[in-house]
Amino acid sequence: MSAPRMKVTVLGSGTSTGVPIIGCRCPVCTSADPRDARLRCGFHVEAAGFGLQIDVSPDFRAQALRFAIPRVDALAVTHCHADHVLGLDDIRRFNTLQDSPIPVYARPAELRRIRRIFGYIFHPSAGARRAHLYIARLEPRPFGREPVRIGPFLVRALAIPHGPAKATAIEVALGARRAVFASDCSHVSPALAAMLRGADLAFLDGLRDRPHAAHLTLERSAAALRAARCRRARLIHIGHDVPHAEIARRYGPAVLPTFDGEAFEL
Ligand SMILES: [Zn+2]
Ligand SMILES: [Zn+2]
Ligand SMILES: [Zn+2]
């Protein structure tokens, strides 16, 4: 019997504002190229009918509809910035569809922040419970140092520098195949470089050309991805400074900018 395949869908490829940016008339924000329209970051990973959602952006509802996400059996959150968590409430629809609670994985510090922001979900009042209000049913599960089995996947979380904060690189393995998700990153630490090395698919933060305190530039990200010799490598968390077509020409076929809806089988 052949091993099940992992399907990865990019739900959003844009930076925290999304592209177009509200009120901006720049060439990228007004571009006719659909790949220049970027929702906030998120991924859906599926294998053997199991759906692993990585991050829930404020665009999550629109993404779930547009890309017809059938199931969310588990959720993994990279960090508690608004562009990665503010769609959390919409997970409740999958509680209904699946008639079960859904585990939420994150590093302990991020889980604490998520529980604070969404107090009404994680600490519902007795009144809300009595009234049977429609509240998401989520089970917090802290990532530790060891890889954790999530459905058919073996998942590893690594804290990575993200300006003054930390984000998480998430590695999802199925058999011998590995995908690495590092959408928010300001510096490629040796541990992250090791995680990226030889991955079958890798996503790394590439915001723009000008330096930014919390994100890698396109050039630095492309250099790190090239050095990692991944089978397929993509830039993500992209802003409105450079059009998709220009980024796609710059770094050769080994490192390309991703776009909303790009899908991979591995
Ligand atoms: Zn972000
Ligand atoms: Zn713009
Ligand atoms: Zn962030």
PDB file of C-alpha atoms and ligand atoms in Angstrom:
ATOM      1  CA  MET A   1       0.000   0.000   0.000  1.00  0.00           C
ATOM      2  CA  SER A   2       1.391   3.408  -0.867  1.00  0.00           C
ATOM      3  CA  ALA A   3       1.839   5.951   1.946  1.00  0.00           C
ATOM      4  CA  PRO A   4      -0.859   8.647   2.179  1.00  0.00           C
ATOM      5  CA  ARG A   5       0.080  11.965   0.637  1.00  0.00           C
ATOM      6  CA  MET A   6       0.077  15.305   2.376  1.00  0.00           C
ATOM      7  CA  LYS A   7      -1.730  18.168   0.687  1.00  0.00           C
ATOM      8  CA  VAL A   8      -0.783  21.707   1.677  1.00  0.00           C
ATOM      9  CA  THR A   9      -2.895  24.732   0.688  1.00  0.00           C
ATOM     10  CA  VAL A  10      -1.747  28.316   1.206  1.00  0.00           C
ATOM     11  CA  LEU A  11      -4.827  30.122   2.527  1.00  0.00           C
ATOM     12  CA  GLY A  12      -3.155  33.514   2.725  1.00  0.00           C
ATOM     13  CA  SER A  13       0.228  34.850   1.626  1.00  0.00           C
ATOM     14  CA  GLY A  14       0.072  38.451   2.793  1.00  0.00           C
ATOM     15  CA  THR A  15       1.523  40.512   5.595  1.00  0.00           C
ATOM     16  CA  SER A  16      -0.533  41.639   8.608  1.00  0.00           C
ATOM     17  CA  THR A  17      -2.449  44.347   6.702  1.00  0.00           C
ATOM     18  CA  GLY A  18      -3.320  42.092   3.795  1.00  0.00           C
ATOM     19  CA  VAL A  19      -2.808  43.328   0.236  1.00  0.00           C
ATOM     20  CA  PRO A  20      -4.362  45.537  -1.085  1.00  0.00           C
ATOM     21  CA  ILE A  21      -3.905  47.705   1.975  1.00  0.00           C
ATOM     22  CA  ILE A  22      -6.921  49.811   2.938  1.00  0.00           C
ATOM     23  CA  GLY A  23      -6.762  53.177   1.141  1.00  0.00           C
ATOM     24  CA  CYS A  24      -3.538  52.455  -0.811  1.00  0.00           C
ATOM     25  CA  ARG A  25      -3.379  53.164  -4.558  1.00  0.00           C
ATOM     26  CA  CYS A  26       0.142  51.849  -5.206  1.00  0.00           C
ATOM     27  CA  PRO A  27       0.840  49.634  -8.266  1.00  0.00           C
ATOM     28  CA  VAL A  28       0.702  46.400  -6.219  1.00  0.00           C
ATOM     29  CA  CYS A  29      -2.480  47.323  -4.343  1.00  0.00           C
ATOM     30  CA  THR A  30      -4.177  48.171  -7.662  1.00  0.00           C
ATOM     31  CA  SER A  31      -2.557  45.310  -9.642  1.00  0.00           C
ATOM     32  CA  ALA A  32      -4.681  43.231 -12.020  1.00  0.00           C
ATOM     33  CA  ASP A  33      -2.597  40.131 -11.202  1.00  0.00           C
ATOM     34  CA  PRO A  34      -4.703  38.019  -8.797  1.00  0.00           C
ATOM     35  CA  ARG A  35      -1.480  36.805  -7.138  1.00  0.00           C
ATOM     36  CA  ASP A  36      -0.971  40.364  -5.836  1.00  0.00           C
ATOM     37  CA  ALA A  37      -4.169  40.093  -3.759  1.00  0.00           C
ATOM     38  CA  ARG A  38      -2.961  38.600  -0.496  1.00  0.00           C
ATOM     39  CA  LEU A  39      -5.092  37.542   2.468  1.00  0.00           C
ATOM     40  CA  ARG A  40      -3.479  37.156   5.881  1.00  0.00           C
ATOM     41  CA  CYS A  41      -1.293  34.062   6.452  1.00  0.00           C
ATOM     42  CA  GLY A  42      -2.610  30.595   7.093  1.00  0.00           C
ATOM     43  CA  PHE A  43      -2.185  27.039   5.842  1.00  0.00           C
ATOM     44  CA  HIS A  44      -4.351  23.974   5.619  1.00  0.00           C
ATOM     45  CA  VAL A  45      -2.598  20.597   5.713  1.00  0.00           C
ATOM     46  CA  GLU A  46      -4.507  17.439   4.949  1.00  0.00           C
ATOM     47  CA  ALA A  47      -3.725  13.730   4.812  1.00  0.00           C
ATOM     48  CA  ALA A  48      -5.894  10.613   5.053  1.00  0.00           C
ATOM     49  CA  GLY A  49      -8.977  12.792   5.627  1.00  0.00           C
ATOM     50  CA  PHE A  50      -7.423  14.579   8.635  1.00  0.00           C
ATOM     51  CA  GLY A  51      -7.345  18.392   8.475  1.00  0.00           C
ATOM     52  CA  LEU A  52      -4.651  20.312  10.343  1.00  0.00           C
ATOM     53  CA  GLN A  53      -5.160  24.075  10.287  1.00  0.00           C
ATOM     54  CA  ILE A  54      -2.118  26.300  10.863  1.00  0.00           C
ATOM     55  CA  ASP A  55      -3.142  29.762  12.142  1.00  0.00           C
ATOM     56  CA  VAL A  56      -6.581  31.346  11.953  1.00  0.00           C
ATOM     57  CA  SER A  57      -6.260  34.805  10.430  1.00  0.00           C
ATOM     58  CA  PRO A  58      -8.973  37.474  10.463  1.00  0.00           C
ATOM     59  CA  ASP A  59      -9.656  36.205   6.902  1.00  0.00           C
ATOM     60  CA  PHE A  60     -10.187  32.602   8.059  1.00  0.00           C
ATOM     61  CA  ARG A  61     -13.927  32.474   7.355  1.00  0.00           C
ATOM     62  CA  ALA A  62     -13.438  33.779   3.795  1.00  0.00           C
ATOM     63  CA  GLN A  63     -10.518  31.364   3.311  1.00  0.00           C
ATOM     64  CA  ALA A  64     -12.512  28.358   4.561  1.00  0.00           C
ATOM     65  CA  LEU A  65     -15.273  29.187   2.077  1.00  0.00           C
ATOM     66  CA  ARG A  66     -12.998  30.040  -0.864  1.00  0.00           C
ATOM     67  CA  PHE A  67     -10.817  26.944  -0.510  1.00  0.00           C
ATOM     68  CA  ALA A  68     -13.650  24.666   0.662  1.00  0.00           C
ATOM     69  CA  ILE A  69     -11.938  23.450   3.848  1.00  0.00           C
ATOM     70  CA  PRO A  70     -13.866  20.288   4.717  1.00  0.00           C
ATOM     71  CA  ARG A  71     -12.585  19.596   8.256  1.00  0.00           C
ATOM     72  CA  VAL A  72     -10.442  21.070  11.001  1.00  0.00           C
ATOM     73  CA  ASP A  73      -9.423  18.174  13.233  1.00  0.00           C
ATOM     74  CA  ALA A  74      -6.672  20.144  14.957  1.00  0.00           C
ATOM     75  CA  LEU A  75      -5.384  23.697  15.020  1.00  0.00           C
ATOM     76  CA  ALA A  76      -1.776  24.827  15.458  1.00  0.00           C
ATOM     77  CA  VAL A  77      -1.026  28.499  16.142  1.00  0.00           C
ATOM     78  CA  THR A  78       2.391  30.009  15.399  1.00  0.00           C
ATOM     79  CA  HIS A  79       2.030  33.077  17.645  1.00  0.00           C
ATOM     80  CA  CYS A  80      -0.541  35.386  19.122  1.00  0.00           C
ATOM     81  CA  HIS A  81      -0.405  38.330  16.703  1.00  0.00           C
ATOM     82  CA  ALA A  82      -3.775  39.582  15.438  1.00  0.00           C
ATOM     83  CA  ASP A  83      -3.128  38.470  11.847  1.00  0.00           C
ATOM     84  CA  HIS A  84      -2.684  34.840  12.996  1.00  0.00           C
ATOM     85  CA  VAL A  85      -5.388  34.364  15.641  1.00  0.00           C
ATOM     86  CA  LEU A  86      -8.344  36.718  15.160  1.00  0.00           C
ATOM     87  CA  GLY A  87     -10.272  34.163  13.096  1.00  0.00           C
ATOM     88  CA  LEU A  88     -10.356  31.745  16.045  1.00  0.00           C
ATOM     89  CA  ASP A  89     -14.052  32.268  16.705  1.00  0.00           C
ATOM     90  CA  ASP A  90     -14.993  30.819  13.305  1.00  0.00           C
ATOM     91  CA  ILE A  91     -13.549  27.431  14.285  1.00  0.00           C
ATOM     92  CA  ARG A  92     -16.826  26.816  16.139  1.00  0.00           C
ATOM     93  CA  ARG A  93     -18.509  25.945  12.843  1.00  0.00           C
ATOM     94  CA  PHE A  94     -16.175  22.923  12.603  1.00  0.00           C
ATOM     95  CA  ASN A  95     -17.177  21.903  16.146  1.00  0.00           C
ATOM     96  CA  THR A  96     -20.724  21.755  14.825  1.00  0.00           C
ATOM     97  CA  LEU A  97     -19.855  19.932  11.591  1.00  0.00           C
ATOM     98  CA  GLN A  98     -17.702  17.375  13.389  1.00  0.00           C
ATOM     99  CA  ASP A  99     -19.687  17.261  16.645  1.00  0.00           C
ATOM    100  CA  SER A 100     -16.504  17.302  18.729  1.00  0.00           C
ATOM    101  CA  PRO A 101     -14.085  19.649  20.498  1.00  0.00           C
ATOM    102  CA  ILE A 102     -10.931  20.656  18.587  1.00  0.00           C
ATOM    103  CA  PRO A 103      -7.417  20.666  20.095  1.00  0.00           C
ATOM    104  CA  VAL A 104      -5.407  23.900  19.786  1.00  0.00           C
ATOM    105  CA  TYR A 105      -1.626  23.483  19.835  1.00  0.00           C
ATOM    106  CA  ALA A 106       0.768  26.352  20.543  1.00  0.00           C
ATOM    107  CA  ARG A 107       3.843  27.027  22.653  1.00  0.00           C
ATOM    108  CA  PRO A 108       2.809  27.588  26.314  1.00  0.00           C
ATOM    109  CA  ALA A 109       3.401  31.375  26.247  1.00  0.00           C
ATOM    110  CA  GLU A 110       1.261  31.731  23.117  1.00  0.00           C
ATOM    111  CA  LEU A 111      -1.499  29.545  24.589  1.00  0.00           C
ATOM    112  CA  ARG A 112      -1.628  31.850  27.634  1.00  0.00           C
ATOM    113  CA  ARG A 113      -2.078  34.878  25.360  1.00  0.00           C
ATOM    114  CA  ILE A 114      -4.745  33.155  23.275  1.00  0.00           C
ATOM    115  CA  ARG A 115      -6.684  32.187  26.405  1.00  0.00           C
ATOM    116  CA  ARG A 116      -6.536  35.794  27.621  1.00  0.00           C
ATOM    117  CA  ILE A 117      -7.772  37.297  24.326  1.00  0.00           C
ATOM    118  CA  PHE A 118     -10.527  34.717  23.955  1.00  0.00           C
ATOM    119  CA  GLY A 119     -11.568  34.532  27.616  1.00  0.00           C
ATOM    120  CA  TYR A 120     -15.195  34.009  26.626  1.00  0.00           C
ATOM    121  CA  ILE A 121     -14.175  30.781  24.815  1.00  0.00           C
ATOM    122  CA  PHE A 122     -11.768  29.320  27.342  1.00  0.00           C
ATOM    123  CA  HIS A 123     -13.445  30.584  30.534  1.00  0.00           C
ATOM    124  CA  PRO A 124     -17.143  30.913  29.661  1.00  0.00           C
ATOM    125  CA  SER A 125     -19.345  32.282  32.431  1.00  0.00           C
ATOM    126  CA  ALA A 126     -21.817  29.979  34.144  1.00  0.00           C
ATOM    127  CA  GLY A 127     -24.565  32.094  32.567  1.00  0.00           C
ATOM    128  CA  ALA A 128     -23.181  31.605  29.063  1.00  0.00           C
ATOM    129  CA  ARG A 129     -22.995  27.857  29.698  1.00  0.00           C
ATOM    130  CA  ARG A 130     -26.538  27.702  31.030  1.00  0.00           C
ATOM    131  CA  ALA A 131     -27.839  29.647  28.037  1.00  0.00           C
ATOM    132  CA  HIS A 132     -26.054  27.223  25.661  1.00  0.00           C
ATOM    133  CA  LEU A 133     -24.535  30.114  23.719  1.00  0.00           C
ATOM    134  CA  TYR A 134     -22.766  29.135  20.504  1.00  0.00           C
ATOM    135  CA  ILE A 135     -19.174  29.110  21.797  1.00  0.00           C
ATOM    136  CA  ALA A 136     -16.219  27.292  20.218  1.00  0.00           C
ATOM    137  CA  ARG A 137     -15.110  24.136  22.018  1.00  0.00           C
ATOM    138  CA  LEU A 138     -11.312  24.153  22.022  1.00  0.00           C
ATOM    139  CA  GLU A 139      -8.817  22.090  24.012  1.00  0.00           C
ATOM    140  CA  PRO A 140      -5.480  23.822  24.672  1.00  0.00           C
ATOM    141  CA  ARG A 141      -2.457  21.549  24.074  1.00  0.00           C
ATOM    142  CA  PRO A 142       1.001  23.018  24.734  1.00  0.00           C
ATOM    143  CA  PHE A 143       3.791  22.206  22.299  1.00  0.00           C
ATOM    144  CA  GLY A 144       6.845  20.866  24.146  1.00  0.00           C
ATOM    145  CA  ARG A 145      10.379  20.095  23.030  1.00  0.00           C
ATOM    146  CA  GLU A 146       9.468  16.684  21.645  1.00  0.00           C
ATOM    147  CA  PRO A 147       7.558  16.191  18.419  1.00  0.00           C
ATOM    148  CA  VAL A 148       3.866  15.475  18.956  1.00  0.00           C
ATOM    149  CA  ARG A 149       1.613  13.098  17.032  1.00  0.00           C
ATOM    150  CA  ILE A 150      -1.362  15.032  15.583  1.00  0.00           C
ATOM    151  CA  GLY A 151      -3.575  12.708  13.530  1.00  0.00           C
ATOM    152  CA  PRO A 152      -1.337  11.134  10.861  1.00  0.00           C
ATOM    153  CA  PHE A 153       1.350  13.818  11.301  1.00  0.00           C
ATOM    154  CA  LEU A 154       4.393  14.174  13.496  1.00  0.00           C
ATOM    155  CA  VAL A 155       4.606  17.876  14.359  1.00  0.00           C
ATOM    156  CA  ARG A 156       7.548  19.782  15.792  1.00  0.00           C
ATOM    157  CA  ALA A 157       7.468  23.390  17.040  1.00  0.00           C
ATOM    158  CA  LEU A 158      10.491  25.657  17.262  1.00  0.00           C
ATOM    159  CA  ALA A 159      10.533  29.145  18.814  1.00  0.00           C
ATOM    160  CA  ILE A 160      12.039  31.578  16.298  1.00  0.00           C
ATOM    161  CA  PRO A 161      13.000  35.267  16.490  1.00  0.00           C
ATOM    162  CA  HIS A 162      10.227  37.651  15.365  1.00  0.00           C
ATOM    163  CA  GLY A 163      11.525  41.129  16.231  1.00  0.00           C
ATOM    164  CA  PRO A 164      11.042  41.794  19.968  1.00  0.00           C
ATOM    165  CA  ALA A 165       8.695  38.794  20.155  1.00  0.00           C
ATOM    166  CA  LYS A 166       8.928  35.123  19.258  1.00  0.00           C
ATOM    167  CA  ALA A 167       6.968  33.181  16.697  1.00  0.00           C
ATOM    168  CA  THR A 168       6.993  29.470  15.961  1.00  0.00           C
ATOM    169  CA  ALA A 169       8.289  27.479  13.044  1.00  0.00           C
ATOM    170  CA  ILE A 170       6.107  24.404  12.624  1.00  0.00           C
ATOM    171  CA  GLU A 171       7.377  21.256  10.951  1.00  0.00           C
ATOM    172  CA  VAL A 172       4.770  18.765   9.760  1.00  0.00           C
ATOM    173  CA  ALA A 173       6.091  15.326   8.832  1.00  0.00           C
ATOM    174  CA  LEU A 174       4.255  12.447   7.211  1.00  0.00           C
ATOM    175  CA  GLY A 175       6.519   9.427   6.875  1.00  0.00           C
ATOM    176  CA  ALA A 176       9.747  10.679   5.322  1.00  0.00           C
ATOM    177  CA  ARG A 177       8.218  13.874   3.900  1.00  0.00           C
ATOM    178  CA  ARG A 178       8.491  17.206   5.725  1.00  0.00           C
ATOM    179  CA  ALA A 179       6.914  20.608   5.304  1.00  0.00           C
ATOM    180  CA  VAL A 180       8.156  23.620   7.311  1.00  0.00           C
ATOM    181  CA  PHE A 181       6.047  26.710   8.002  1.00  0.00           C
ATOM    182  CA  ALA A 182       7.854  29.856   9.205  1.00  0.00           C
ATOM    183  CA  SER A 183       5.704  32.781   8.119  1.00  0.00           C
ATOM    184  CA  ASP A 184       6.911  35.270  10.742  1.00  0.00           C
ATOM    185  CA  CYS A 185      10.653  35.457  11.301  1.00  0.00           C
ATOM    186  CA  SER A 186      13.250  38.221  11.651  1.00  0.00           C
ATOM    187  CA  HIS A 187      16.385  36.072  11.834  1.00  0.00           C
ATOM    188  CA  VAL A 188      17.191  32.535  10.693  1.00  0.00           C
ATOM    189  CA  SER A 189      18.656  30.916  13.815  1.00  0.00           C
ATOM    190  CA  PRO A 190      20.892  27.849  13.454  1.00  0.00           C
ATOM    191  CA  ALA A 191      18.018  25.696  14.752  1.00  0.00           C
ATOM    192  CA  LEU A 192      15.666  27.073  12.093  1.00  0.00           C
ATOM    193  CA  ALA A 193      18.287  26.610   9.380  1.00  0.00           C
ATOM    194  CA  ALA A 194      18.600  22.979  10.471  1.00  0.00           C
ATOM    195  CA  MET A 195      14.823  22.525  10.359  1.00  0.00           C
ATOM    196  CA  LEU A 196      14.613  24.040   6.863  1.00  0.00           C
ATOM    197  CA  ARG A 197      17.513  21.975   5.503  1.00  0.00           C
ATOM    198  CA  GLY A 198      16.355  19.474   2.897  1.00  0.00           C
ATOM    199  CA  ALA A 199      12.624  20.007   3.583  1.00  0.00           C
ATOM    200  CA  ASP A 200      10.285  18.835   0.840  1.00  0.00           C
ATOM    201  CA  LEU A 201       8.402  22.115   1.158  1.00  0.00           C
ATOM    202  CA  ALA A 202       9.315  25.262   3.102  1.00  0.00           C
ATOM    203  CA  PHE A 203       7.712  28.656   3.654  1.00  0.00           C
ATOM    204  CA  LEU A 204       9.753  31.540   5.037  1.00  0.00           C
ATOM    205  CA  ASP A 205       8.920  35.172   5.830  1.00  0.00           C
ATOM    206  CA  GLY A 206       9.830  37.577   2.993  1.00  0.00           C
ATOM    207  CA  LEU A 207       8.138  40.911   3.635  1.00  0.00           C
ATOM    208  CA  ARG A 208       9.821  43.418   1.321  1.00  0.00           C
ATOM    209  CA  ASP A 209      13.191  44.857   0.275  1.00  0.00           C
ATOM    210  CA  ARG A 210      13.627  47.466   3.030  1.00  0.00           C
ATOM    211  CA  PRO A 211      14.731  46.035   6.395  1.00  0.00           C
ATOM    212  CA  HIS A 212      12.022  45.556   9.028  1.00  0.00           C
ATOM    213  CA  ALA A 213      12.531  44.894  12.748  1.00  0.00           C
ATOM    214  CA  ALA A 214      10.212  41.875  12.848  1.00  0.00           C
ATOM    215  CA  HIS A 215      10.480  40.349   9.378  1.00  0.00           C
ATOM    216  CA  LEU A 216      13.119  39.093   6.954  1.00  0.00           C
ATOM    217  CA  THR A 217      13.725  40.938   3.708  1.00  0.00           C
ATOM    218  CA  LEU A 218      13.018  39.108   0.456  1.00  0.00           C
ATOM    219  CA  GLU A 219      16.749  38.890  -0.217  1.00  0.00           C
ATOM    220  CA  ARG A 220      17.690  37.404   3.179  1.00  0.00           C
ATOM    221  CA  SER A 221      14.820  34.966   3.111  1.00  0.00           C
ATOM    222  CA  ALA A 222      15.659  33.823  -0.419  1.00  0.00           C
ATOM    223  CA  ALA A 223      19.312  33.357   0.570  1.00  0.00           C
ATOM    224  CA  ALA A 224      18.346  31.228   3.592  1.00  0.00           C
ATOM    225  CA  LEU A 225      15.977  29.118   1.507  1.00  0.00           C
ATOM    226  CA  ARG A 226      18.556  28.621  -1.226  1.00  0.00           C
ATOM    227  CA  ALA A 227      21.151  27.526   1.349  1.00  0.00           C
ATOM    228  CA  ALA A 228      18.629  25.062   2.835  1.00  0.00           C
ATOM    229  CA  ARG A 229      18.279  23.208  -0.482  1.00  0.00           C
ATOM    230  CA  CYS A 230      14.597  22.462  -0.006  1.00  0.00           C
ATOM    231  CA  ARG A 231      12.767  20.564  -2.719  1.00  0.00           C
ATOM    232  CA  ARG A 232      10.305  23.422  -3.008  1.00  0.00           C
ATOM    233  CA  ALA A 233      10.715  26.781  -1.258  1.00  0.00           C
ATOM    234  CA  ARG A 234       8.338  29.713  -1.064  1.00  0.00           C
ATOM    235  CA  LEU A 235       8.449  33.275   0.269  1.00  0.00           C
ATOM    236  CA  ILE A 236       5.400  34.318   2.319  1.00  0.00           C
ATOM    237  CA  HIS A 237       4.006  37.157   4.526  1.00  0.00           C
ATOM    238  CA  ILE A 238       4.535  39.430   1.543  1.00  0.00           C
ATOM    239  CA  GLY A 239       3.734  43.159   1.601  1.00  0.00           C
ATOM    240  CA  HIS A 240       2.762  45.611  -1.122  1.00  0.00           C
ATOM    241  CA  ASP A 241       6.239  46.828  -2.074  1.00  0.00           C
ATOM    242  CA  VAL A 242       7.106  44.407  -4.899  1.00  0.00           C
ATOM    243  CA  PRO A 243       4.707  42.744  -7.362  1.00  0.00           C
ATOM    244  CA  HIS A 244       4.484  38.934  -7.443  1.00  0.00           C
ATOM    245  CA  ALA A 245       5.763  38.760 -11.038  1.00  0.00           C
ATOM    246  CA  GLU A 246       8.920  40.676 -10.149  1.00  0.00           C
ATOM    247  CA  ILE A 247       9.699  38.564  -7.061  1.00  0.00           C
ATOM    248  CA  ALA A 248       9.116  35.437  -9.162  1.00  0.00           C
ATOM    249  CA  ARG A 249      11.822  36.552 -11.629  1.00  0.00           C
ATOM    250  CA  ARG A 250      14.449  37.388  -9.027  1.00  0.00           C
ATOM    251  CA  TYR A 251      15.611  34.255  -7.237  1.00  0.00           C
ATOM    252  CA  GLY A 252      15.264  31.534  -9.863  1.00  0.00           C
ATOM    253  CA  PRO A 253      12.916  28.527  -9.855  1.00  0.00           C
ATOM    254  CA  ALA A 254      14.307  27.244  -6.535  1.00  0.00           C
ATOM    255  CA  VAL A 255      12.750  30.098  -4.519  1.00  0.00           C
ATOM    256  CA  LEU A 256       9.418  31.592  -5.554  1.00  0.00           C
ATOM    257  CA  PRO A 257       6.849  33.859  -3.924  1.00  0.00           C
ATOM    258  CA  THR A 258       3.723  31.939  -2.931  1.00  0.00           C
ATOM    259  CA  PHE A 259       0.193  33.175  -3.555  1.00  0.00           C
ATOM    260  CA  ASP A 260      -3.272  32.579  -2.069  1.00  0.00           C
ATOM    261  CA  GLY A 261      -4.550  29.167  -3.093  1.00  0.00           C
ATOM    262  CA  GLU A 262      -1.198  27.704  -4.126  1.00  0.00           C
ATOM    263  CA  ALA A 263      -1.413  23.985  -3.348  1.00  0.00           C
ATOM    264  CA  PHE A 264       1.199  21.265  -3.026  1.00  0.00           C
ATOM    265  CA  GLU A 265       1.126  17.483  -2.817  1.00  0.00           C
ATOM    266  CA  LEU A 266       3.981  15.712  -1.101  1.00  0.00           C
TER     267      LEU A 266
HETATM  268 ZN    ZN B   1       2.125  37.845  10.776  1.00  0.00          ZN
HETATM  269 ZN    ZN B   2      -0.111  49.536  -1.680  1.00  0.00          ZN
HETATM  270 ZN    ZN B   3       3.699  38.221  13.764  1.00  0.00          ZN
END
